[in-house]
């Protein structure tokens, strides 16, 4: 029931806001009221620099109905004095006349020039007619014109106040201050209007301070109080104390804005009472009455209007929420667009794949028809037995020639019985068979080309499918970033507070198990490694997962803001060792190796051996690994990456250049291992004294158009050692021992478990066994997998405090 009542109240409040908005903004009531009050606004008893700059700002901004606007200005001036009305009429007329003389493109400097001339000339004419022209008046004319120029620039930035409906961008701080100055200028138009000794200028000044302090807080509330009080004091020196009253009230109201309307109103009333107590005792009643009326007007304002105003003021919760909504919308649009691109690549992949599958379907009937049409065109067209063979005995002729075609197509020879049967049937059997043999070579070539095209289409389809999958994964990651993690943020903030750690900001990017990613902005007086020693163990307890510090940016100054990045710790760690040697002890080896992290929690190790030795082989192997690294880091699958590399290397040059690839990808979360062997020698898995050989059978990359990716799955255990090597090292041991088992025995007999030591020992043994001769480029990569052991245990701070 309560939810229904709240919903009805919210709907009623919104309806009231819409009525308020329609009445003030859409019907231009607020604009006409502003023009009326600025028309009678005067400072220092005789200067009126407000009306003409406001009219000029409306003209430049493209405001319509300027004639009505000028009417309300003149009407407001008439309520002040006849002299004021004359000044407004003459200055407006002169300004419009000067603006008509300008070209269509009204530049700022020309508008300001016309404004200055109109202000000074009008004052000069009026005082000349009145015989009051003195040096003092001349100086005041120039001061008034300069103020008008400044106010014109301020009012130009304030025009957003009159176009909320179309103004969708949040206001800058300068624009907020400009609007406040405009409103304070409007308040000067209330000078002289009193109801029962209560000044309307004071009432509306307090009301404005209440509104801004409620939506903007203490800082902007105090600023508005100072600006408003200063302008009111310029209009009437007796209002000087209003500046201190409004500033103090804005500060108190802003500090109590958490109490919403009640808290802000209490701040104004307390500030009015305290400041008035130090002024004239007799003015306390009128000041309190003005504040009470302002509070009543403030309470009459719809909540929806206050919320709408807060969206335009930087630093407010509504402003932050709108910014976050905008960013979320941008992420949604980006994710949607990436998904659309992914669908396009998916459709292209399916198109290529379906086309390839259709071409691979058996089409022997059409193939035979085309083949026989070419043969008969050269042999049977001019034969006198054509009618008998292809009309009366069509089926026999067709079957005989089709059988011979199949035999020739598969590289066989027509046997005697089949030949004799065809000789009895055809009078030109020898000529027909010779033509068939000539045509069959063209048929074989055509069939081979079709198969190659189909294979190429399949490769392209697989590559497009890989790109589609990669973009789809990226879109999902973007969507995941939208999710808020308020509950975990609260738990982390409380835990840090209990440890007396000063937190400035927290950004949680990912809370997926095994892939946690967050950044904390912290303040340390003197940093002593608290990130790894205290905060990471604390986060490990809160998130129920081992967390480590990945990056630290410590402020060099005491109490400066430091940035620490925390990530999920990998369940396993890898320790690697590499040993290499070039043929003949040279400087350039044709072998290349790769050790790098790819994706989330994956580690790739690879060896590539280019054909031959020297610089050209080095270029091929390094290019293979460079492409492999870039493709794997995008998230594309290993098979698609290798097929893509094969296509690039095969098409890049017409020379017979190729490279082997021995790739191992380790998942550091579950210790699973995937081997991809393309033309490489066996690898070895050492588990204690047991040695397991891992073989592959694919041809090297770049030899054929479509490489067969041979995936070998293994599950590693703690302490397992994997040894990968190039053919130079493998053949070196086999050449000496004449036994492939010798290498396994060597590995089994190694006592050390240090990967670098193992790599050095194997390379040294091969060189020694070959009499100190390095017969080929040699590379060996060794890695050992171990359980991750955190240095610091989780700190259950929250549980300790709860139990205490």
mmCIF file of C-alpha atoms in Angstrom, residues 482-620:
data_model
loop_
_atom_site.group_PDB
_atom_site.id
_atom_site.type_symbol
_atom_site.label_atom_id
_atom_site.label_comp_id
_atom_site.label_asym_id
_atom_site.label_seq_id
_atom_site.Cartn_x
_atom_site.Cartn_y
_atom_site.Cartn_z
ATOM 1 C CA UNK A 482 28.081 -2.048 -17.212
ATOM 2 C CA UNK A 483 27.270 -4.055 -14.106
ATOM 3 C CA UNK A 484 27.649 -2.201 -10.858
ATOM 4 C CA UNK A 485 29.209 -3.832 -7.839
ATOM 5 C CA UNK A 486 27.729 -1.739 -5.033
ATOM 6 C CA UNK A 487 27.574 -4.538 -2.463
ATOM 7 C CA UNK A 488 31.209 -5.537 -2.865
ATOM 8 C CA UNK A 489 32.262 -1.883 -2.968
ATOM 9 C CA UNK A 490 30.554 -1.320 0.392
ATOM 10 C CA UNK A 491 32.247 -4.387 1.903
ATOM 11 C CA UNK A 492 35.673 -3.298 0.631
ATOM 12 C CA UNK A 493 35.233 0.281 1.862
ATOM 13 C CA UNK A 494 34.168 -0.909 5.333
ATOM 14 C CA UNK A 495 37.048 -3.358 5.551
ATOM 15 C CA UNK A 496 39.573 -0.641 4.627
ATOM 16 C CA UNK A 497 38.027 1.750 7.131
ATOM 17 C CA UNK A 498 38.387 -0.863 9.863
ATOM 18 C CA UNK A 499 42.091 -1.116 9.001
ATOM 19 C CA UNK A 500 42.347 2.716 9.124
ATOM 20 C CA UNK A 501 43.365 2.883 5.464
ATOM 21 C CA UNK A 502 42.327 6.117 3.754
ATOM 22 C CA UNK A 503 40.459 5.309 0.527
ATOM 23 C CA UNK A 504 39.997 8.088 -2.008
ATOM 24 C CA UNK A 505 38.302 6.158 -4.835
ATOM 25 C CA UNK A 506 37.518 2.598 -5.888
ATOM 26 C CA UNK A 507 36.966 1.384 -9.467
ATOM 27 C CA UNK A 508 35.877 -2.240 -9.940
ATOM 28 C CA UNK A 509 36.209 -3.300 -13.567
ATOM 29 C CA UNK A 510 35.613 -7.038 -13.237
ATOM 30 C CA UNK A 511 34.473 -9.417 -10.493
ATOM 31 C CA UNK A 512 34.433 -12.617 -12.517
ATOM 32 C CA UNK A 513 35.931 -15.561 -10.662
ATOM 33 C CA UNK A 514 39.586 -15.880 -11.590
ATOM 34 C CA UNK A 515 39.554 -12.583 -13.469
ATOM 35 C CA UNK A 516 39.039 -9.917 -10.809
ATOM 36 C CA UNK A 517 40.304 -6.488 -11.820
ATOM 37 C CA UNK A 518 40.064 -3.312 -9.722
ATOM 38 C CA UNK A 519 41.931 -0.097 -8.997
ATOM 39 C CA UNK A 520 42.084 1.724 -5.666
ATOM 40 C CA UNK A 521 43.139 5.331 -5.081
ATOM 41 C CA UNK A 522 44.613 5.426 -1.561
ATOM 42 C CA UNK A 523 46.323 8.006 0.645
ATOM 43 C CA UNK A 524 49.457 6.999 2.550
ATOM 44 C CA UNK A 525 51.547 9.227 4.750
ATOM 45 C CA UNK A 526 54.529 6.921 4.268
ATOM 46 C CA UNK A 527 54.148 3.809 2.092
ATOM 47 C CA UNK A 528 55.792 0.589 3.324
ATOM 48 C CA UNK A 529 54.331 -2.014 0.984
ATOM 49 C CA UNK A 530 50.845 -2.033 2.535
ATOM 50 C CA UNK A 531 49.378 -2.943 -0.852
ATOM 51 C CA UNK A 532 50.849 -6.449 -0.889
ATOM 52 C CA UNK A 533 51.057 -6.935 2.885
ATOM 53 C CA UNK A 534 47.667 -5.643 4.048
ATOM 54 C CA UNK A 535 45.265 -4.567 1.309
ATOM 55 C CA UNK A 536 45.673 -7.579 -1.022
ATOM 56 C CA UNK A 537 45.137 -10.113 1.855
ATOM 57 C CA UNK A 538 42.158 -8.059 2.987
ATOM 58 C CA UNK A 539 40.632 -8.143 -0.512
ATOM 59 C CA UNK A 540 41.362 -11.868 -0.698
ATOM 60 C CA UNK A 541 39.141 -12.404 2.332
ATOM 61 C CA UNK A 542 36.355 -10.093 1.115
ATOM 62 C CA UNK A 543 36.284 -11.575 -2.407
ATOM 63 C CA UNK A 544 37.034 -15.168 -1.303
ATOM 64 C CA UNK A 545 39.878 -15.416 -3.815
ATOM 65 C CA UNK A 546 43.624 -14.821 -3.767
ATOM 66 C CA UNK A 547 44.281 -11.227 -4.851
ATOM 67 C CA UNK A 548 47.684 -9.757 -5.681
ATOM 68 C CA UNK A 549 49.037 -6.303 -6.494
ATOM 69 C CA UNK A 550 49.746 -6.042 -10.194
ATOM 70 C CA UNK A 551 50.768 -2.395 -10.445
ATOM 71 C CA UNK A 552 51.710 0.361 -8.008
ATOM 72 C CA UNK A 553 51.888 4.113 -8.651
ATOM 73 C CA UNK A 554 52.982 5.537 -5.312
ATOM 74 C CA UNK A 555 52.856 9.284 -4.732
ATOM 75 C CA UNK A 556 56.294 10.751 -3.968
ATOM 76 C CA UNK A 557 54.719 13.176 -1.478
ATOM 77 C CA UNK A 558 53.346 12.414 1.999
ATOM 78 C CA UNK A 559 49.545 12.121 2.037
ATOM 79 C CA UNK A 560 49.492 12.092 -1.777
ATOM 80 C CA UNK A 561 47.091 9.911 -3.757
ATOM 81 C CA UNK A 562 48.587 6.545 -4.790
ATOM 82 C CA UNK A 563 47.032 4.204 -7.351
ATOM 83 C CA UNK A 564 47.187 0.428 -6.844
ATOM 84 C CA UNK A 565 45.851 -2.147 -9.316
ATOM 85 C CA UNK A 566 44.714 -5.507 -7.946
ATOM 86 C CA UNK A 567 44.093 -8.673 -9.970
ATOM 87 C CA UNK A 568 43.240 -12.302 -9.330
ATOM 88 C CA UNK A 569 46.292 -14.415 -8.636
ATOM 89 C CA UNK A 570 46.859 -17.286 -11.066
ATOM 90 C CA UNK A 571 46.432 -20.735 -9.530
ATOM 91 C CA UNK A 572 49.684 -21.853 -11.129
ATOM 92 C CA UNK A 573 52.959 -20.179 -11.996
ATOM 93 C CA UNK A 574 55.433 -20.890 -14.783
ATOM 94 C CA UNK A 575 59.193 -20.843 -14.545
ATOM 95 C CA UNK A 576 60.983 -20.894 -17.909
ATOM 96 C CA UNK A 577 64.443 -21.522 -19.304
ATOM 97 C CA UNK A 578 65.789 -21.038 -22.848
ATOM 98 C CA UNK A 579 69.060 -22.053 -24.524
ATOM 99 C CA UNK A 580 69.965 -21.355 -28.174
ATOM 100 C CA UNK A 581 72.909 -21.856 -30.543
ATOM 101 C CA UNK A 582 73.392 -20.948 -34.226
ATOM 102 C CA UNK A 583 74.869 -23.297 -36.787
ATOM 103 C CA UNK A 584 78.661 -23.329 -36.707
ATOM 104 C CA UNK A 585 78.667 -20.963 -33.722
ATOM 105 C CA UNK A 586 77.324 -18.092 -35.839
ATOM 106 C CA UNK A 587 75.516 -15.008 -34.585
ATOM 107 C CA UNK A 588 72.219 -15.419 -36.477
ATOM 108 C CA UNK A 589 70.065 -18.455 -35.821
ATOM 109 C CA UNK A 590 67.188 -19.539 -38.033
ATOM 110 C CA UNK A 591 65.272 -20.542 -34.897
ATOM 111 C CA UNK A 592 63.049 -18.143 -32.937
ATOM 112 C CA UNK A 593 61.201 -18.638 -29.677
ATOM 113 C CA UNK A 594 58.254 -16.902 -27.998
ATOM 114 C CA UNK A 595 57.348 -16.627 -24.307
ATOM 115 C CA UNK A 596 54.340 -14.396 -23.621
ATOM 116 C CA UNK A 597 51.009 -14.071 -21.830
ATOM 117 C CA UNK A 598 47.956 -14.277 -24.081
ATOM 118 C CA UNK A 599 44.371 -13.776 -23.025
ATOM 119 C CA UNK A 600 43.143 -14.188 -19.474
ATOM 120 C CA UNK A 601 45.360 -16.483 -17.450
ATOM 121 C CA UNK A 602 47.034 -18.118 -20.459
ATOM 122 C CA UNK A 603 50.712 -18.413 -21.259
ATOM 123 C CA UNK A 604 52.100 -19.259 -24.697
ATOM 124 C CA UNK A 605 55.503 -20.809 -25.444
ATOM 125 C CA UNK A 606 56.567 -21.454 -29.030
ATOM 126 C CA UNK A 607 59.543 -22.389 -31.189
ATOM 127 C CA UNK A 608 59.653 -21.730 -34.930
ATOM 128 C CA UNK A 609 62.370 -23.042 -37.248
ATOM 129 C CA UNK A 610 62.686 -21.377 -40.650
ATOM 130 C CA UNK A 611 63.862 -23.461 -43.597
ATOM 131 C CA UNK A 612 67.643 -23.612 -43.757
ATOM 132 C CA UNK A 613 69.915 -21.328 -41.767
ATOM 133 C CA UNK A 614 70.946 -17.723 -41.593
ATOM 134 C CA UNK A 615 69.112 -14.462 -42.055
ATOM 135 C CA UNK A 616 66.367 -15.681 -44.444
ATOM 136 C CA UNK A 617 65.404 -18.542 -42.133
ATOM 137 C CA UNK A 618 65.439 -16.093 -39.209
ATOM 138 C CA UNK A 619 63.055 -13.775 -41.029
ATOM 139 C CA UNK A 620 60.587 -16.600 -41.735
#
